[in-house]
Coordinates of C-alpha atoms in Angstrom, one line a residue:
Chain A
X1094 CA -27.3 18.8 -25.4
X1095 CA -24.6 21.6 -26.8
X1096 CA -22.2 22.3 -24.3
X1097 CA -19.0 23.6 -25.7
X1098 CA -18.3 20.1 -27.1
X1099 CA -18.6 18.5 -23.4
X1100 CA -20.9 16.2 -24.7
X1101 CA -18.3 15.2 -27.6
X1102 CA -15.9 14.8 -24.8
X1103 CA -18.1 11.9 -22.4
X1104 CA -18.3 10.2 -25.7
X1105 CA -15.0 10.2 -26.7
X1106 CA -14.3 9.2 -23.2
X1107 CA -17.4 6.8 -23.2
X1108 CA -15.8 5.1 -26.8
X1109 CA -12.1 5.2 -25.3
X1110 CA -13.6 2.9 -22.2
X1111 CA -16.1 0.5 -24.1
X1112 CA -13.1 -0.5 -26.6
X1113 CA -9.6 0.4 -25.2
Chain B
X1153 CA -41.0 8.7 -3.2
X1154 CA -43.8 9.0 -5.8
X1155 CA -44.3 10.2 -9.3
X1156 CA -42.0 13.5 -9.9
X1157 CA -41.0 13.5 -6.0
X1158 CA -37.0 12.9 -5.4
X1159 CA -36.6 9.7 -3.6
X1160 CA -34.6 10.1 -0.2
X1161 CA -31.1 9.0 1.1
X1162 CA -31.0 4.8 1.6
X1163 CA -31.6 4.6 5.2
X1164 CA -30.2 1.1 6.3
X1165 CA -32.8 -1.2 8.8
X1166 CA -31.6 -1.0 12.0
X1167 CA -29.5 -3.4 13.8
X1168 CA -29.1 -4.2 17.4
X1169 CA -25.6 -2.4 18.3
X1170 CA -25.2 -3.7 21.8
X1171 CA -27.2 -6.9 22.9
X1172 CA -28.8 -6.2 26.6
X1173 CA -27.2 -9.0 28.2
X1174 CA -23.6 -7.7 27.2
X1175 CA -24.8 -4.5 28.6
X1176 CA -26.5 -5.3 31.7
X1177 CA -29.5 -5.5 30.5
X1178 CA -30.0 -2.5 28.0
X1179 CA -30.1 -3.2 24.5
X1180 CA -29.1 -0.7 22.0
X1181 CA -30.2 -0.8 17.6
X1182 CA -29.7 1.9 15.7
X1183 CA -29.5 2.8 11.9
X1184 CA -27.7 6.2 10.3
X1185 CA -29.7 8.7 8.9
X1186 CA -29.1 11.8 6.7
X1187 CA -31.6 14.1 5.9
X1188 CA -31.3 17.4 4.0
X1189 CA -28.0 17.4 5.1
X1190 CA -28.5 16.4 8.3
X1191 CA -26.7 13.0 9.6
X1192 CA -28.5 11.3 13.0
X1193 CA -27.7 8.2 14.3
X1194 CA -31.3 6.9 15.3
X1195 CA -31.4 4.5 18.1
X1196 CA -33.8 2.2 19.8
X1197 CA -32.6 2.0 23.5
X1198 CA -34.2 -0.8 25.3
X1199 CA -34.1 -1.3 29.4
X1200 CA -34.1 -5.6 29.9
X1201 CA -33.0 -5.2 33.3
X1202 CA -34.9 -5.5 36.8
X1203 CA -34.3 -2.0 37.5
X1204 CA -34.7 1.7 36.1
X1205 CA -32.1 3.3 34.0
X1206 CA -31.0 7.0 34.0
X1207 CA -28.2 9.0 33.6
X1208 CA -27.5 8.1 29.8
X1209 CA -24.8 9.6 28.0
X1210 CA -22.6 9.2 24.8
X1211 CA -19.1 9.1 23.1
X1212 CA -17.1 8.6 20.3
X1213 CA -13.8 7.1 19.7
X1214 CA -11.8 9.1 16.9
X1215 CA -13.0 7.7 13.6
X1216 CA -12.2 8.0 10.3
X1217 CA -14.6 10.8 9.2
X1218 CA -14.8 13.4 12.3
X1219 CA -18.2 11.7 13.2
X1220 CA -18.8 13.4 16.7
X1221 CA -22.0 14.1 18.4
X1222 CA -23.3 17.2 17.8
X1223 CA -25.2 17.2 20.9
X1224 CA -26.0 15.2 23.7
X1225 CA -27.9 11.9 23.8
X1226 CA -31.7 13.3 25.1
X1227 CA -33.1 10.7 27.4
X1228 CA -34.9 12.9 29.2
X1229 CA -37.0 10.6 31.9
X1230 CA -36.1 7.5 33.5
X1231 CA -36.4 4.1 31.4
X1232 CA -38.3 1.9 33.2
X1233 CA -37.6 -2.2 32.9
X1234 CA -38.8 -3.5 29.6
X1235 CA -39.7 0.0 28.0
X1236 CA -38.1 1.1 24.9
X1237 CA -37.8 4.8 23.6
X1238 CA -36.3 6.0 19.9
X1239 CA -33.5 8.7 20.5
X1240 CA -31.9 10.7 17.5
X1241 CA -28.9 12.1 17.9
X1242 CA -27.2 14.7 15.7
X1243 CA -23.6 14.1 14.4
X1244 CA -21.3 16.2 13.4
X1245 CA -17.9 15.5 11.0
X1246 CA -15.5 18.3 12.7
X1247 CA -14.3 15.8 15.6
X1248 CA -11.1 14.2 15.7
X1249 CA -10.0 12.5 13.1
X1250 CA -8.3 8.7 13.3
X1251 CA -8.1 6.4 10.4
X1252 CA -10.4 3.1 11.1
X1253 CA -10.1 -0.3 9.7
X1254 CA -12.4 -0.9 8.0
X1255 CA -12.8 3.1 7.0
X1256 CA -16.4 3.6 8.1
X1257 CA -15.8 1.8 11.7
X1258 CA -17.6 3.7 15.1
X1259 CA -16.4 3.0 18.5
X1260 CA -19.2 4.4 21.2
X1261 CA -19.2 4.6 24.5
X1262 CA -22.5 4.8 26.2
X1263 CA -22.8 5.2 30.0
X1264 CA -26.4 5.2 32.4
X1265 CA -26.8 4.7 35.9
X1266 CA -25.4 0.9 36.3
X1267 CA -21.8 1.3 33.8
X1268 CA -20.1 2.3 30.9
X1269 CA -20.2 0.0 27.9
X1270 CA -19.0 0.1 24.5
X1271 CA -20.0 -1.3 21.2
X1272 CA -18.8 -1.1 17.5
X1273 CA -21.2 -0.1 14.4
X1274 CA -20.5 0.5 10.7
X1275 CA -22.2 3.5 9.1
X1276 CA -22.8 3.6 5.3
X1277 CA -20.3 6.0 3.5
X1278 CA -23.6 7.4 2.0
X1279 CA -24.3 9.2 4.8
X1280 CA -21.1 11.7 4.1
X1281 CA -22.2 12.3 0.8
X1282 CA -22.9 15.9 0.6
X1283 CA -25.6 17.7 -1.5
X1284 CA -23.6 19.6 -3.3
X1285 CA -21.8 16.9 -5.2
X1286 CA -22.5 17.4 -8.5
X1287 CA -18.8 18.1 -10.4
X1288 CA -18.6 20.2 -13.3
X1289 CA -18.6 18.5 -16.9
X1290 CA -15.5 20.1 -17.5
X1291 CA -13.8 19.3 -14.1
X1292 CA -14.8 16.2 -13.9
X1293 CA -13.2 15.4 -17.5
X1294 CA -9.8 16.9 -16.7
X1295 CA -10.2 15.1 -13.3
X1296 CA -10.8 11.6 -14.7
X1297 CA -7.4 11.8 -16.7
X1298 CA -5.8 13.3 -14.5
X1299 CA -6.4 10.2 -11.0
X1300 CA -3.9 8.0 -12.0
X1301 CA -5.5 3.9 -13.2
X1302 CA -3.8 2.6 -10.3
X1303 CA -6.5 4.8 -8.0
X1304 CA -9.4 2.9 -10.6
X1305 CA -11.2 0.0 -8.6
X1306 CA -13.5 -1.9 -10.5
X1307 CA -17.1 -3.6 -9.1
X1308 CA -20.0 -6.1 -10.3
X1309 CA -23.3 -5.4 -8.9
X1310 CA -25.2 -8.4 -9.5
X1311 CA -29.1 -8.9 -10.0
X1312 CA -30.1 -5.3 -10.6
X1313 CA -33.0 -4.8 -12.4
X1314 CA -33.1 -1.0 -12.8
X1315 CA -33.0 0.9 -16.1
X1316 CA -30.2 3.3 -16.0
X1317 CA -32.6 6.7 -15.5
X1318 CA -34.5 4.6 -12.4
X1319 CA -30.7 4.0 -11.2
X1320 CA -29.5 7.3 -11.5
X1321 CA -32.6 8.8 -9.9
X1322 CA -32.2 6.3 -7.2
X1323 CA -28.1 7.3 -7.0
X1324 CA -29.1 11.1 -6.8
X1325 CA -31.6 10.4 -3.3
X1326 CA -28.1 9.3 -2.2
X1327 CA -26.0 12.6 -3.2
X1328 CA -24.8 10.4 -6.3
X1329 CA -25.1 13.0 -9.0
X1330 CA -24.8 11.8 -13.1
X1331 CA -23.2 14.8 -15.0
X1332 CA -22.8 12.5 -18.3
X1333 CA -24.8 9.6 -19.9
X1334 CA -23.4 8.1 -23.1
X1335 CA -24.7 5.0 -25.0
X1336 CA -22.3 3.1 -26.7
X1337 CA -22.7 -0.6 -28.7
X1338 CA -25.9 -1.0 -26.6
X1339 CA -24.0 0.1 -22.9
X1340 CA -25.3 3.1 -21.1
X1341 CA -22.4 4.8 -19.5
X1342 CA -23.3 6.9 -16.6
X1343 CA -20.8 9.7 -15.6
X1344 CA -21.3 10.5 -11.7
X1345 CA -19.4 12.1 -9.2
X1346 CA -19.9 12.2 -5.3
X1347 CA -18.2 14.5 -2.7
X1348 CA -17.6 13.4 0.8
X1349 CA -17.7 15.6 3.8
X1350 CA -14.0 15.8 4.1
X1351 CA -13.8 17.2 0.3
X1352 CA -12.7 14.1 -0.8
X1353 CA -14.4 13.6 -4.4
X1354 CA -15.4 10.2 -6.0
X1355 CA -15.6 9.9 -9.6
X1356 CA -17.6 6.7 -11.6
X1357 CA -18.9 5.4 -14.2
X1358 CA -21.5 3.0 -14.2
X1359 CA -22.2 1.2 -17.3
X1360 CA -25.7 -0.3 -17.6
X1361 CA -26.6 -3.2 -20.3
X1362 CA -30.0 -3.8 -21.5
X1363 CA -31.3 -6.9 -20.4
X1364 CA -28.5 -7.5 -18.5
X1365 CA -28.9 -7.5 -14.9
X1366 CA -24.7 -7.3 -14.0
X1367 CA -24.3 -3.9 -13.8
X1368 CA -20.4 -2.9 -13.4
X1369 CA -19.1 0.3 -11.8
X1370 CA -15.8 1.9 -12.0
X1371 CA -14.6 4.3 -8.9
X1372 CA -12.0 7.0 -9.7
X1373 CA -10.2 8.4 -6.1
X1374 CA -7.4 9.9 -5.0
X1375 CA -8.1 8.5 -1.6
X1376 CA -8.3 5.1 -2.9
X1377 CA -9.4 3.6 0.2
X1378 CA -12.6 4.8 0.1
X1379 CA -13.7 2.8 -3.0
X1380 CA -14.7 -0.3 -1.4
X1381 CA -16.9 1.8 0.9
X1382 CA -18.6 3.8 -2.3
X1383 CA -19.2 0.3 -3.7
X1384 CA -21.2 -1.1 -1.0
X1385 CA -22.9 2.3 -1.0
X1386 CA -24.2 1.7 -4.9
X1387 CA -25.4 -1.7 -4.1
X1388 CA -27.0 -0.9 -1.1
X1389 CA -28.8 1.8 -3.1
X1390 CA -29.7 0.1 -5.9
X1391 CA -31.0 -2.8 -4.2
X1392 CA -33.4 -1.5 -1.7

């Protein structure tokens, strides 16, 4: 899914939760 | 629903409201109901006394939500002694407004021929979920970071045995809508967002383990309060 780097973003944000 | 068909809102069982013989004999279950938008408190009305009942009528106390009638309860013929009849009544969320403990609390009034009684009944907070909750990616990014941790409430929802697509199918019959789903070190993370009919938004994330069956969701609000509410709201989807 390309979105403007959305995608990048959840999984930054996805990363950032998981191990903080 | 069935293959390719979205499933509907969770539609709790119904409960009996107002036991007969607090009421003189009529006994009152209902359940909440919403339906392309639509909310309806459906109620069973139930005449246990010796003698016909008429006259029936209906009224909220302010509540948290603006839950009003939208109409007026239709009995239209006499209930005779031991007949039952299903009513629906519309509801709207533009009455008067009063903050409840807990949050999703009702206080009716109903009134027929012999007296006025009252009852108390809890509605799901599901039921002010509105259809067009989906947030945008974007917004809902900038939103995240911007609700302080302090708003963040975190739940366990035990013994769920759902992948993380059946669950957010299941979330969207509700108006729970996923805008993101991540995988990370074997943990889906679902990115959904709810809106509730007084514009106040909810943001989650559910995070979703293979083979494990504890699922836990976080719940982002500016109007904190409303979390434990949203919680109840997941599980009751999820489990039914």
């Amino acid at each position: 899914e390309i979105e403007d780097g959305l995608d990048e973003a959840f999984g930054r944000l996805a990363v950032s939760r998981t191990n903080p | 629903g069935g293959v390719g068909l979205p499933m509907g809102a969770y539609t709790p069982p119904k409960t009996i409201w107002l036991p007969a013989m607090k009421a003189k004999g009529l006994e009152i279950s209902g359940t909440f109901v919403r339906r392309a938008g639509v909310i309806q408190m459906e109620m069973t009305l139930t005449n246990k006394a010796m003698s016909v009942m008429t006259d029936f009528a209906i009224q909220f106390n302010r509540n948290s939500f603006g839950l009003a009638p939208a109409g007026p309860l239709q009995v239209l013929t006499p209930l005779s002694p031991n007949q039952s009849i299903e009513v629906a009544l519309p509801l709207s969320t533009v009455g008067p407004v009063m903050k409840m403990e807990p949050l999703n609390n009702l206080q009716v009034a109903v009134k027929n021929n012999i007296d006025v009684f009252y009852f108390s009944c809890q509605y799901p907070i599901s039921m002010l979920f509105v259809e067009d909750g989906k947030m945008e990616r974007q917004v809902f990014l900038a939103t995240w970071k911007d609700i302080p941790n302090d708003n963040e409430s975190q739940f366990q929802i035990k013994d769920c045995h759902l992948n993380s697509d059946a669950a957010s199918n299941k979330l969207q019959g509700s108006n729970i809508f996923t805008i993101a789903k991540r995988t990370v070190e074997g943990q889906d993370m679902l990115y959904q967002s709810m809106k509730l009919t007084n514009s106040i938004w909810v943001l989650a994330e559910l995070r979703v383990q293979a083979g494990n069956p504890n699922y836990t969701v976080c719940l982002k609000c500016r109007a904190a309060e409303v979390s434990q509410g949203v919680f109840q709201c997941y599980e009751a989807v999820l489990k039914n």
